[in-house]
mmCIF file of C-alpha atoms in Angstrom:
data_model
loop_
_atom_site.group_PDB
_atom_site.id
_atom_site.type_symbol
_atom_site.label_atom_id
_atom_site.label_comp_id
_atom_site.label_asym_id
_atom_site.label_seq_id
_atom_site.Cartn_x
_atom_site.Cartn_y
_atom_site.Cartn_z
ATOM 1 C CA UNK A 3 0.000 0.000 0.000
ATOM 2 C CA UNK A 4 2.752 2.443 0.940
ATOM 3 C CA UNK A 5 4.714 1.560 -2.198
ATOM 4 C CA UNK A 6 1.674 2.080 -4.393
ATOM 5 C CA UNK A 7 1.011 5.450 -2.788
ATOM 6 C CA UNK A 8 4.610 6.514 -3.386
ATOM 7 C CA UNK A 9 4.614 5.599 -7.073
ATOM 8 C CA UNK A 10 1.041 6.754 -7.828
ATOM 9 C CA UNK A 11 0.850 9.667 -10.275
ATOM 10 C CA UNK A 12 0.032 13.036 -8.751
ATOM 11 C CA UNK A 13 -3.635 13.986 -8.673
ATOM 12 C CA UNK A 14 -4.763 16.191 -11.479
ATOM 13 C CA UNK A 15 -7.850 18.331 -11.615
ATOM 14 C CA UNK A 16 -9.352 21.764 -11.385
ATOM 15 C CA UNK A 17 -8.157 22.439 -7.844
ATOM 16 C CA UNK A 18 -4.580 21.519 -8.659
ATOM 17 C CA UNK A 19 -4.292 24.230 -11.320
ATOM 18 C CA UNK A 20 -2.419 27.393 -10.316
ATOM 19 C CA UNK A 21 -4.750 30.080 -9.014
ATOM 20 C CA UNK A 22 -3.756 32.476 -11.793
ATOM 21 C CA UNK A 23 -4.783 29.898 -14.403
ATOM 22 C CA UNK A 24 -8.043 28.953 -12.695
ATOM 23 C CA UNK A 25 -9.091 32.581 -12.322
ATOM 24 C CA UNK A 26 -7.941 33.254 -15.882
ATOM 25 C CA UNK A 27 -10.122 30.474 -17.309
ATOM 26 C CA UNK A 28 -13.157 31.709 -15.402
ATOM 27 C CA UNK A 29 -12.447 35.293 -16.410
ATOM 28 C CA UNK A 30 -12.152 34.448 -20.109
ATOM 29 C CA UNK A 31 -15.411 32.475 -19.952
ATOM 30 C CA UNK A 32 -17.127 35.425 -18.252
ATOM 31 C CA UNK A 33 -15.772 37.825 -20.876
ATOM 32 C CA UNK A 34 -17.123 35.586 -23.641
ATOM 33 C CA UNK A 35 -20.608 35.696 -22.097
ATOM 34 C CA UNK A 36 -20.463 39.473 -21.688
ATOM 35 C CA UNK A 37 -19.318 39.857 -25.305
ATOM 36 C CA UNK A 38 -22.328 37.821 -26.379
ATOM 37 C CA UNK A 39 -24.627 40.069 -24.358
ATOM 38 C CA UNK A 40 -23.102 43.186 -25.927
ATOM 39 C CA UNK A 41 -23.494 41.785 -29.448
ATOM 40 C CA UNK A 42 -27.134 40.932 -28.727
ATOM 41 C CA UNK A 43 -27.735 44.408 -27.272
ATOM 42 C CA UNK A 44 -26.273 45.965 -30.425
ATOM 43 C CA UNK A 45 -28.685 43.936 -32.537
ATOM 44 C CA UNK A 46 -31.611 45.087 -30.373
ATOM 45 C CA UNK A 47 -30.672 48.777 -30.305
ATOM 46 C CA UNK A 48 -33.466 50.868 -31.768
ATOM 47 C CA UNK A 49 -33.870 54.429 -33.020
ATOM 48 C CA UNK A 50 -34.460 55.659 -29.457
ATOM 49 C CA UNK A 51 -31.011 54.523 -28.364
ATOM 50 C CA UNK A 52 -28.216 57.080 -28.295
ATOM 51 C CA UNK A 53 -26.218 54.537 -30.335
ATOM 52 C CA UNK A 54 -28.849 54.271 -33.088
ATOM 53 C CA UNK A 55 -30.167 51.309 -35.035
ATOM 54 C CA UNK A 56 -26.745 50.671 -36.529
ATOM 55 C CA UNK A 57 -25.109 50.234 -33.116
ATOM 56 C CA UNK A 58 -22.084 47.961 -32.916
ATOM 57 C CA UNK A 59 -20.218 46.451 -30.021
ATOM 58 C CA UNK A 60 -17.442 48.922 -30.812
ATOM 59 C CA UNK A 61 -19.775 51.894 -30.335
ATOM 60 C CA UNK A 62 -20.811 50.432 -26.973
ATOM 61 C CA UNK A 63 -17.246 49.904 -25.797
ATOM 62 C CA UNK A 64 -16.334 53.518 -26.536
ATOM 63 C CA UNK A 65 -19.662 55.108 -25.643
ATOM 64 C CA UNK A 66 -20.943 57.132 -22.703
ATOM 65 C CA UNK A 67 -18.098 58.302 -20.417
ATOM 66 C CA UNK A 68 -15.474 56.654 -22.616
ATOM 67 C CA UNK A 69 -15.911 59.685 -24.886
ATOM 68 C CA UNK A 70 -14.675 61.946 -22.111
ATOM 69 C CA UNK A 71 -11.619 59.764 -21.572
ATOM 70 C CA UNK A 72 -10.979 59.908 -25.312
ATOM 71 C CA UNK A 73 -11.108 63.716 -25.231
ATOM 72 C CA UNK A 74 -8.553 63.722 -22.397
ATOM 73 C CA UNK A 75 -6.265 61.280 -24.203
ATOM 74 C CA UNK A 76 -6.171 63.312 -27.409
ATOM 75 C CA UNK A 77 -6.602 66.874 -26.146
ATOM 76 C CA UNK A 78 -5.986 67.022 -22.416
ATOM 77 C CA UNK A 79 -8.015 69.248 -20.095
ATOM 78 C CA UNK A 80 -9.556 72.653 -20.902
ATOM 79 C CA UNK A 81 -7.964 75.722 -19.387
ATOM 80 C CA UNK A 82 -11.240 77.590 -19.845
ATOM 81 C CA UNK A 83 -14.358 75.915 -18.512
ATOM 82 C CA UNK A 84 -17.235 75.573 -21.001
ATOM 83 C CA UNK A 85 -20.396 77.416 -19.963
ATOM 84 C CA UNK A 86 -24.087 76.935 -20.638
ATOM 85 C CA UNK A 87 -26.289 79.655 -22.121
ATOM 86 C CA UNK A 88 -27.160 80.707 -18.567
ATOM 87 C CA UNK A 89 -23.495 81.064 -17.613
ATOM 88 C CA UNK A 90 -23.184 77.899 -15.542
ATOM 89 C CA UNK A 91 -20.308 75.448 -15.911
ATOM 90 C CA UNK A 92 -21.268 72.585 -18.232
ATOM 91 C CA UNK A 93 -19.978 69.019 -18.370
ATOM 92 C CA UNK A 94 -16.285 68.758 -19.230
ATOM 93 C CA UNK A 95 -13.143 66.656 -18.864
ATOM 94 C CA UNK A 96 -12.243 67.850 -15.346
ATOM 95 C CA UNK A 97 -14.700 65.333 -13.864
ATOM 96 C CA UNK A 98 -12.406 62.502 -15.009
ATOM 97 C CA UNK A 99 -8.926 61.602 -13.777
ATOM 98 C CA UNK A 100 -5.887 61.262 -16.072
ATOM 99 C CA UNK A 101 -4.222 57.886 -15.356
ATOM 100 C CA UNK A 102 -6.628 55.711 -17.329
ATOM 101 C CA UNK A 103 -6.907 57.787 -20.539
ATOM 102 C CA UNK A 104 -3.192 58.446 -20.782
ATOM 103 C CA UNK A 105 -2.307 54.822 -20.032
ATOM 104 C CA UNK A 106 -4.825 53.735 -22.677
ATOM 105 C CA UNK A 107 -3.217 56.119 -25.135
ATOM 106 C CA UNK A 108 0.218 54.605 -24.488
ATOM 107 C CA UNK A 109 -1.076 51.039 -24.752
ATOM 108 C CA UNK A 110 -2.909 51.972 -27.953
ATOM 109 C CA UNK A 111 0.178 53.293 -29.737
ATOM 110 C CA UNK A 112 1.163 49.887 -31.212
ATOM 111 C CA UNK A 113 -2.343 49.650 -32.695
ATOM 112 C CA UNK A 114 -2.022 52.772 -34.844
ATOM 113 C CA UNK A 115 -1.604 50.491 -37.844
ATOM 114 C CA UNK A 116 -5.107 49.133 -37.243
ATOM 115 C CA UNK A 117 -6.685 52.471 -38.163
ATOM 116 C CA UNK A 118 -7.892 50.902 -41.410
ATOM 117 C CA UNK A 119 -10.270 48.707 -39.371
ATOM 118 C CA UNK A 120 -12.145 51.760 -38.120
ATOM 119 C CA UNK A 121 -11.069 51.152 -34.509
ATOM 120 C CA UNK A 122 -9.240 54.170 -33.047
ATOM 121 C CA UNK A 123 -5.906 53.253 -31.528
ATOM 122 C CA UNK A 124 -6.847 54.887 -28.228
ATOM 123 C CA UNK A 125 -10.052 52.851 -28.127
ATOM 124 C CA UNK A 126 -8.160 49.602 -28.625
ATOM 125 C CA UNK A 127 -5.775 50.605 -25.850
ATOM 126 C CA UNK A 128 -8.679 51.501 -23.548
ATOM 127 C CA UNK A 129 -10.355 48.123 -24.020
ATOM 128 C CA UNK A 130 -7.048 46.281 -23.546
ATOM 129 C CA UNK A 131 -6.360 48.163 -20.303
ATOM 130 C CA UNK A 132 -9.886 47.480 -19.004
ATOM 131 C CA UNK A 133 -9.779 43.761 -19.805
ATOM 132 C CA UNK A 134 -6.268 43.138 -18.481
ATOM 133 C CA UNK A 135 -6.810 45.224 -15.341
ATOM 134 C CA UNK A 136 -10.093 43.385 -14.788
ATOM 135 C CA UNK A 137 -8.348 40.009 -14.830
ATOM 136 C CA UNK A 138 -5.654 41.211 -12.441
ATOM 137 C CA UNK A 139 -8.326 42.683 -10.147
ATOM 138 C CA UNK A 140 -10.103 39.295 -10.106
ATOM 139 C CA UNK A 141 -6.867 37.554 -9.221
ATOM 140 C CA UNK A 142 -6.012 40.008 -6.434
ATOM 141 C CA UNK A 143 -9.565 39.760 -5.093
ATOM 142 C CA UNK A 144 -9.136 35.988 -4.948
ATOM 143 C CA UNK A 145 -5.829 36.390 -3.078
ATOM 144 C CA UNK A 146 -7.463 38.837 -0.655
ATOM 145 C CA UNK A 147 -10.325 36.504 0.104
ATOM 146 C CA UNK A 148 -8.075 33.448 0.452
ATOM 147 C CA UNK A 149 -6.617 35.054 3.563
ATOM 148 C CA UNK A 150 -10.064 34.642 5.187
ATOM 149 C CA UNK A 151 -12.013 31.908 3.382
ATOM 150 C CA UNK A 152 -11.296 28.589 1.654
ATOM 151 C CA UNK A 153 -10.349 27.995 -1.982
ATOM 152 C CA UNK A 154 -13.803 27.036 -3.347
ATOM 153 C CA UNK A 155 -15.517 30.035 -1.742
ATOM 154 C CA UNK A 156 -12.822 32.461 -2.905
ATOM 155 C CA UNK A 157 -12.989 31.004 -6.435
ATOM 156 C CA UNK A 158 -16.772 31.344 -6.584
ATOM 157 C CA UNK A 159 -16.496 34.908 -5.263
ATOM 158 C CA UNK A 160 -14.029 35.788 -8.039
ATOM 159 C CA UNK A 161 -16.432 34.261 -10.568
ATOM 160 C CA UNK A 162 -19.366 36.269 -9.190
ATOM 161 C CA UNK A 163 -17.227 39.382 -9.512
ATOM 162 C CA UNK A 164 -16.141 38.531 -13.070
ATOM 163 C CA UNK A 165 -19.676 37.698 -14.211
ATOM 164 C CA UNK A 166 -21.641 40.080 -12.004
ATOM 165 C CA UNK A 167 -24.238 42.641 -13.049
ATOM 166 C CA UNK A 168 -21.550 45.251 -13.763
ATOM 167 C CA UNK A 169 -19.274 42.905 -15.726
ATOM 168 C CA UNK A 170 -19.519 45.034 -18.870
ATOM 169 C CA UNK A 171 -17.183 47.460 -17.108
ATOM 170 C CA UNK A 172 -14.366 44.986 -17.824
ATOM 171 C CA UNK A 173 -14.890 45.671 -21.546
ATOM 172 C CA UNK A 174 -15.778 49.330 -21.934
ATOM 173 C CA UNK A 175 -13.525 52.389 -21.942
ATOM 174 C CA UNK A 176 -14.150 53.211 -18.290
ATOM 175 C CA UNK A 177 -11.562 53.549 -15.507
ATOM 176 C CA UNK A 178 -13.317 51.143 -13.102
ATOM 177 C CA UNK A 179 -11.211 48.048 -13.871
ATOM 178 C CA UNK A 180 -7.970 49.907 -13.304
ATOM 179 C CA UNK A 181 -9.226 51.588 -10.131
ATOM 180 C CA UNK A 182 -10.383 48.233 -8.749
ATOM 181 C CA UNK A 183 -6.941 46.760 -9.384
ATOM 182 C CA UNK A 184 -5.247 49.530 -7.380
ATOM 183 C CA UNK A 185 -7.919 49.289 -4.677
ATOM 184 C CA UNK A 186 -7.775 45.517 -4.214
ATOM 185 C CA UNK A 187 -3.982 45.588 -4.170
ATOM 186 C CA UNK A 188 -4.115 48.260 -1.482
ATOM 187 C CA UNK A 189 -6.620 46.359 0.667
ATOM 188 C CA UNK A 190 -4.619 43.147 0.271
ATOM 189 C CA UNK A 191 -1.453 44.909 1.406
ATOM 190 C CA UNK A 192 -3.242 46.321 4.437
ATOM 191 C CA UNK A 193 -4.439 42.823 5.279
ATOM 192 C CA UNK A 194 -0.839 41.604 5.002
ATOM 193 C CA UNK A 195 0.395 44.686 6.907
ATOM 194 C CA UNK A 196 2.838 45.505 4.161
ATOM 195 C CA UNK A 197 2.461 49.253 3.766
ATOM 196 C CA UNK A 198 5.373 50.321 1.575
ATOM 197 C CA UNK A 199 3.740 49.920 -1.845
ATOM 198 C CA UNK A 200 0.734 51.954 -0.703
ATOM 199 C CA UNK A 201 2.757 55.134 -1.152
ATOM 200 C CA UNK A 202 2.565 54.433 -4.887
ATOM 201 C CA UNK A 203 -0.877 52.829 -5.038
ATOM 202 C CA UNK A 204 -2.709 55.662 -3.267
ATOM 203 C CA UNK A 205 -1.709 58.304 -5.855
ATOM 204 C CA UNK A 206 -2.525 55.824 -8.638
ATOM 205 C CA UNK A 207 -5.973 55.317 -7.136
ATOM 206 C CA UNK A 208 -6.522 59.014 -6.612
ATOM 207 C CA UNK A 209 -5.663 59.946 -10.192
ATOM 208 C CA UNK A 210 -7.539 57.039 -11.796
ATOM 209 C CA UNK A 211 -11.032 57.883 -10.554
ATOM 210 C CA UNK A 212 -12.675 59.527 -7.509
ATOM 211 C CA UNK A 213 -12.757 57.438 -4.343
ATOM 212 C CA UNK A 214 -9.396 57.822 -2.639
ATOM 213 C CA UNK A 215 -10.985 59.940 0.113
ATOM 214 C CA UNK A 216 -12.961 56.838 1.047
ATOM 215 C CA UNK A 217 -9.633 55.040 1.398
ATOM 216 C CA UNK A 218 -8.409 57.863 3.651
ATOM 217 C CA UNK A 219 -11.453 57.309 5.874
ATOM 218 C CA UNK A 220 -10.765 53.567 5.807
ATOM 219 C CA UNK A 221 -7.171 54.088 6.956
ATOM 220 C CA UNK A 222 -8.367 56.337 9.761
ATOM 221 C CA UNK A 223 -10.888 53.747 10.961
ATOM 222 C CA UNK A 224 -8.336 50.969 10.537
ATOM 223 C CA UNK A 225 -5.817 52.889 12.641
ATOM 224 C CA UNK A 226 -8.373 53.422 15.411
ATOM 225 C CA UNK A 227 -9.265 49.726 15.375
ATOM 226 C CA UNK A 228 -5.615 48.675 15.540
ATOM 227 C CA UNK A 229 -5.048 51.082 18.455
ATOM 228 C CA UNK A 230 -8.049 49.711 20.362
ATOM 229 C CA UNK A 231 -6.845 46.126 19.816
ATOM 230 C CA UNK A 232 -3.152 46.811 20.444
ATOM 231 C CA UNK A 233 -3.024 44.739 23.669
ATOM 232 C CA UNK A 234 -4.001 41.518 21.913
ATOM 233 C CA UNK A 235 -2.663 42.486 18.466
ATOM 234 C CA UNK A 236 0.664 44.307 18.699
ATOM 235 C CA UNK A 237 0.848 47.675 16.963
ATOM 236 C CA UNK A 238 4.520 48.536 16.357
ATOM 237 C CA UNK A 239 5.502 52.190 16.145
ATOM 238 C CA UNK A 240 6.599 51.650 12.538
ATOM 239 C CA UNK A 241 3.071 50.601 11.569
ATOM 240 C CA UNK A 242 1.571 53.603 13.401
ATOM 241 C CA UNK A 243 3.791 55.904 11.335
ATOM 242 C CA UNK A 244 2.771 54.170 8.101
ATOM 243 C CA UNK A 245 -0.964 54.262 8.853
ATOM 244 C CA UNK A 246 -0.920 57.948 9.812
ATOM 245 C CA UNK A 247 1.334 58.968 6.899
ATOM 246 C CA UNK A 248 -0.696 57.006 4.370
ATOM 247 C CA UNK A 249 -3.960 58.423 5.682
ATOM 248 C CA UNK A 250 -2.607 61.949 5.291
ATOM 249 C CA UNK A 251 -1.308 61.110 1.816
ATOM 250 C CA UNK A 252 -4.751 59.837 0.797
ATOM 251 C CA UNK A 253 -6.360 63.065 2.029
ATOM 252 C CA UNK A 254 -3.839 65.213 0.147
ATOM 253 C CA UNK A 255 -4.259 63.187 -3.050
ATOM 254 C CA UNK A 256 -8.032 63.260 -2.662
ATOM 255 C CA UNK A 257 -8.178 67.056 -2.616
ATOM 256 C CA UNK A 258 -5.273 67.693 -4.987
ATOM 257 C CA UNK A 259 -7.368 67.303 -8.140
ATOM 258 C CA UNK A 260 -9.575 70.181 -7.035
ATOM 259 C CA UNK A 261 -6.458 72.310 -6.544
ATOM 260 C CA UNK A 262 -5.004 71.337 -9.918
ATOM 261 C CA UNK A 263 -8.294 72.055 -11.699
ATOM 262 C CA UNK A 264 -8.493 75.428 -10.009
ATOM 263 C CA UNK A 265 -4.918 76.327 -10.926
ATOM 264 C CA UNK A 266 -5.371 75.286 -14.555
ATOM 265 C CA UNK A 267 -8.679 77.092 -15.094
ATOM 266 C CA UNK A 268 -8.383 80.056 -12.749
ATOM 267 C CA UNK A 269 -11.548 78.999 -10.912
ATOM 268 C CA UNK A 270 -11.197 77.613 -7.407
ATOM 269 C CA UNK A 271 -14.490 75.729 -7.763
ATOM 270 C CA UNK A 272 -13.690 74.274 -11.199
ATOM 271 C CA UNK A 273 -13.893 70.626 -10.160
ATOM 272 C CA UNK A 274 -16.975 70.906 -7.937
ATOM 273 C CA UNK A 275 -18.790 73.050 -10.505
ATOM 274 C CA UNK A 276 -18.002 70.457 -13.154
ATOM 275 C CA UNK A 277 -19.280 67.583 -11.022
ATOM 276 C CA UNK A 278 -22.464 69.463 -10.148
ATOM 277 C CA UNK A 279 -23.148 70.017 -13.851
ATOM 278 C CA UNK A 280 -24.154 66.371 -14.174
ATOM 279 C CA UNK A 281 -26.945 66.634 -11.601
ATOM 280 C CA UNK A 282 -28.296 70.015 -12.664
ATOM 281 C CA UNK A 283 -30.959 68.454 -14.885
ATOM 282 C CA UNK A 284 -32.420 66.628 -11.885
ATOM 283 C CA UNK A 285 -32.198 69.216 -9.097
ATOM 284 C CA UNK A 286 -32.005 72.971 -9.047
ATOM 285 C CA UNK A 287 -29.859 73.405 -5.945
ATOM 286 C CA UNK A 288 -26.561 75.260 -6.251
ATOM 287 C CA UNK A 289 -23.310 74.356 -4.553
ATOM 288 C CA UNK A 290 -22.081 71.198 -2.902
ATOM 289 C CA UNK A 291 -23.198 70.213 0.599
ATOM 290 C CA UNK A 292 -21.928 66.920 2.063
ATOM 291 C CA UNK A 293 -24.746 64.347 2.145
ATOM 292 C CA UNK A 294 -26.978 66.871 0.368
ATOM 293 C CA UNK A 295 -27.024 64.861 -2.861
ATOM 294 C CA UNK A 296 -28.638 61.848 -1.234
ATOM 295 C CA UNK A 297 -31.154 64.014 0.603
ATOM 296 C CA UNK A 298 -32.126 65.790 -2.634
ATOM 297 C CA UNK A 299 -32.117 62.532 -4.572
ATOM 298 C CA UNK A 300 -34.355 60.836 -2.030
ATOM 299 C CA UNK A 301 -36.846 63.686 -2.284
ATOM 300 C CA UNK A 302 -36.728 63.483 -6.087
ATOM 301 C CA UNK A 303 -37.222 59.733 -6.381
ATOM 302 C CA UNK A 304 -39.799 59.224 -3.653
ATOM 303 C CA UNK A 305 -41.580 62.525 -4.148
ATOM 304 C CA UNK A 306 -41.630 63.562 -7.812
ATOM 305 C CA UNK A 307 -40.985 60.249 -9.604
ATOM 306 C CA UNK A 308 -42.484 57.444 -7.503
ATOM 307 C CA UNK A 309 -45.066 59.683 -5.757
ATOM 308 C CA UNK A 310 -44.927 57.855 -2.447
ATOM 309 C CA UNK A 311 -43.862 60.851 -0.366
ATOM 310 C CA UNK A 312 -40.553 62.428 0.603
ATOM 311 C CA UNK A 313 -40.970 61.439 4.257
ATOM 312 C CA UNK A 314 -41.279 57.802 3.203
ATOM 313 C CA UNK A 315 -38.055 58.201 1.270
ATOM 314 C CA UNK A 316 -36.196 59.617 4.250
ATOM 315 C CA UNK A 317 -37.434 56.748 6.437
ATOM 316 C CA UNK A 318 -36.293 54.202 3.836
ATOM 317 C CA UNK A 319 -32.900 55.910 3.558
ATOM 318 C CA UNK A 320 -32.372 55.932 7.330
ATOM 319 C CA UNK A 321 -33.541 52.328 7.667
ATOM 320 C CA UNK A 322 -31.188 51.264 4.861
ATOM 321 C CA UNK A 323 -28.214 52.921 6.558
ATOM 322 C CA UNK A 324 -29.018 51.202 9.859
ATOM 323 C CA UNK A 325 -29.549 47.840 8.128
ATOM 324 C CA UNK A 326 -26.195 48.007 6.338
ATOM 325 C CA UNK A 327 -24.463 49.006 9.571
ATOM 326 C CA UNK A 328 -26.056 46.051 11.371
ATOM 327 C CA UNK A 329 -24.972 43.653 8.630
ATOM 328 C CA UNK A 330 -21.373 44.864 8.729
ATOM 329 C CA UNK A 331 -21.285 44.577 12.522
ATOM 330 C CA UNK A 332 -23.100 41.309 13.093
ATOM 331 C CA UNK A 333 -23.666 39.226 9.932
ATOM 332 C CA UNK A 334 -21.483 36.098 10.388
ATOM 333 C CA UNK A 335 -20.507 35.655 6.726
ATOM 334 C CA UNK A 336 -19.346 39.253 6.479
ATOM 335 C CA UNK A 337 -17.445 38.912 9.741
ATOM 336 C CA UNK A 338 -15.532 35.995 8.202
ATOM 337 C CA UNK A 339 -14.030 38.397 5.645
ATOM 338 C CA UNK A 340 -12.090 40.244 8.314
ATOM 339 C CA UNK A 341 -12.270 43.687 9.806
ATOM 340 C CA UNK A 342 -10.317 45.307 6.955
ATOM 341 C CA UNK A 343 -12.965 44.423 4.378
ATOM 342 C CA UNK A 344 -15.813 45.507 6.621
ATOM 343 C CA UNK A 345 -14.132 48.805 7.436
ATOM 344 C CA UNK A 346 -13.543 49.440 3.737
ATOM 345 C CA UNK A 347 -17.174 48.742 2.831
ATOM 346 C CA UNK A 348 -18.389 51.032 5.623
ATOM 347 C CA UNK A 349 -15.961 53.784 4.620
ATOM 348 C CA UNK A 350 -16.872 53.635 0.954
ATOM 349 C CA UNK A 351 -20.616 53.679 1.617
ATOM 350 C CA UNK A 352 -20.237 56.710 3.898
ATOM 351 C CA UNK A 353 -18.232 58.368 1.118
ATOM 352 C CA UNK A 354 -21.004 57.680 -1.415
ATOM 353 C CA UNK A 355 -23.617 59.074 0.942
ATOM 354 C CA UNK A 356 -21.517 62.208 1.363
ATOM 355 C CA UNK A 357 -20.764 63.008 -2.286
ATOM 356 C CA UNK A 358 -23.118 61.161 -4.633
ATOM 357 C CA UNK A 359 -26.480 62.063 -6.130
ATOM 358 C CA UNK A 360 -28.466 58.800 -6.392
ATOM 359 C CA UNK A 361 -29.449 57.734 -9.899
ATOM 360 C CA UNK A 362 -28.764 54.720 -12.086
ATOM 361 C CA UNK A 363 -24.983 55.155 -11.835
ATOM 362 C CA UNK A 364 -25.279 53.920 -8.252
ATOM 363 C CA UNK A 365 -24.957 50.343 -9.518
ATOM 364 C CA UNK A 366 -21.607 51.113 -11.141
ATOM 365 C CA UNK A 367 -20.416 53.125 -8.174
ATOM 366 C CA UNK A 368 -21.121 50.222 -5.809
ATOM 367 C CA UNK A 369 -18.607 47.972 -7.590
ATOM 368 C CA UNK A 370 -15.759 48.904 -5.152
ATOM 369 C CA UNK A 371 -17.581 46.970 -2.403
ATOM 370 C CA UNK A 372 -17.042 43.782 -4.460
ATOM 371 C CA UNK A 373 -15.049 42.033 -1.673
ATOM 372 C CA UNK A 374 -18.528 41.358 -0.254
ATOM 373 C CA UNK A 375 -18.832 38.645 -2.917
ATOM 374 C CA UNK A 376 -16.694 36.582 -0.535
ATOM 375 C CA UNK A 377 -19.492 36.542 2.032
ATOM 376 C CA UNK A 378 -22.090 35.729 -0.621
ATOM 377 C CA UNK A 379 -19.986 32.764 -1.805
ATOM 378 C CA UNK A 380 -19.519 31.219 1.648
ATOM 379 C CA UNK A 381 -22.589 28.916 1.802
ATOM 380 C CA UNK A 382 -21.309 25.577 0.470
ATOM 381 C CA UNK A 383 -24.383 24.475 -1.493
ATOM 382 C CA UNK A 384 -23.548 24.098 -5.175
ATOM 383 C CA UNK A 385 -27.190 24.716 -6.089
ATOM 384 C CA UNK A 386 -27.080 27.986 -4.135
ATOM 385 C CA UNK A 387 -23.859 29.124 -5.794
ATOM 386 C CA UNK A 388 -25.120 28.283 -9.284
ATOM 387 C CA UNK A 389 -28.307 30.213 -8.491
ATOM 388 C CA UNK A 390 -26.270 33.262 -7.446
ATOM 389 C CA UNK A 391 -24.308 33.008 -10.691
ATOM 390 C CA UNK A 392 -27.560 32.849 -12.664
ATOM 391 C CA UNK A 393 -28.824 35.965 -10.886
ATOM 392 C CA UNK A 394 -25.528 37.684 -11.724
ATOM 393 C CA UNK A 395 -25.946 36.896 -15.412
ATOM 394 C CA UNK A 396 -29.581 38.017 -15.461
ATOM 395 C CA UNK A 397 -28.575 41.258 -13.761
ATOM 396 C CA UNK A 398 -25.734 41.709 -16.230
ATOM 397 C CA UNK A 399 -28.043 41.367 -19.214
ATOM 398 C CA UNK A 400 -30.609 43.699 -17.626
ATOM 399 C CA UNK A 401 -27.951 46.378 -17.145
ATOM 400 C CA UNK A 402 -26.481 46.011 -20.642
ATOM 401 C CA UNK A 403 -29.913 46.061 -22.262
ATOM 402 C CA UNK A 404 -31.041 49.179 -20.423
ATOM 403 C CA UNK A 405 -27.806 51.138 -20.632
ATOM 404 C CA UNK A 406 -26.804 50.211 -24.184
ATOM 405 C CA UNK A 407 -29.628 48.633 -26.198
ATOM 406 C CA UNK A 408 -32.112 51.235 -24.905
ATOM 407 C CA UNK A 409 -29.381 53.736 -24.075
ATOM 408 C CA UNK A 410 -31.309 56.998 -23.724
ATOM 409 C CA UNK A 411 -29.984 59.916 -21.701
ATOM 410 C CA UNK A 412 -32.566 60.090 -18.899
ATOM 411 C CA UNK A 413 -30.824 60.336 -15.541
ATOM 412 C CA UNK A 414 -32.229 56.974 -14.442
ATOM 413 C CA UNK A 415 -30.692 55.111 -17.398
ATOM 414 C CA UNK A 416 -27.112 56.341 -17.337
ATOM 415 C CA UNK A 417 -24.331 53.789 -16.652
#
């Protein structure tokens, strides 16, 4: 028996494959499904769609906000803010950060020779960056979750992420994939208590898309938690210095774009005025007030659109905040993910409440809480996990159909 065991060939199978290969296979399969959905949506696009009846998958990939990134890549940022007929700042490039468009431009340079195909070189580079960064984000998410949960659960969580309702973001010319890569790397390093690379990752996050102020809040909460637990979990002075310095760096990076926009345009409020231009069609309020966007949005949705009453909306909003807080504090599957993940989710949701105006983009903006897929994947039932995957795919098609096949510009159907 012993001799047979010694000479028996090594076991082969799915679980024996390297993690990078397993996640890669799942990611490629998910991208194939999403591509099919996009092709079908292009075939279903009608005259009411912003993409027209002759829509193609290429027009989808480089549509919506990808056009703003294209303008940045080829022309940079305006030094004079565009104004509406009433003298208010209109939508412009300052709402979008520079890392993604310029990286896409660099990656697209080798594809200049493909101009004869009708695909702009920058567009090819943008799609390549999104797809590659998406795979790497899936892999890092898997590594993050493996520190807390077993291999099957972490693998299913990565699959849910790769095939989730927002999976089209891994294809289109948006900065989300790249931001998620920097974010997951940063959270993983905090879990491992290896802080050095964060001095590079935080600026990369901050200049890829908005959200680094949420990471500053996360670092502050993480530092408080480590201080409270220092008797049972040692907190060396070196780590205190890193946590404080990185938190300050995240704050500086988070506000630096406003300063740069102001210096370039001569208007101190250039960035905030640009951001507010996108919500002007929905609300008439002027200026930015923290948490004001959600208050105004709740009144709009529950009062003027759904006609169920503003007070009802405020009650629902408050109840939702309390419910999420209770889940993060007490739900056993979420607790399995570790305090770092829960603190990040709480920090990011507070950030959204503080700065965002709720409309259909909320689904896209919730993607940074994707580590929660680890908790969703924990129940061991295969039937349950397959059902979750099916719901993910249904949600993905629903989002693609509404945002691209229908694709009008109403504020409740904007990706």
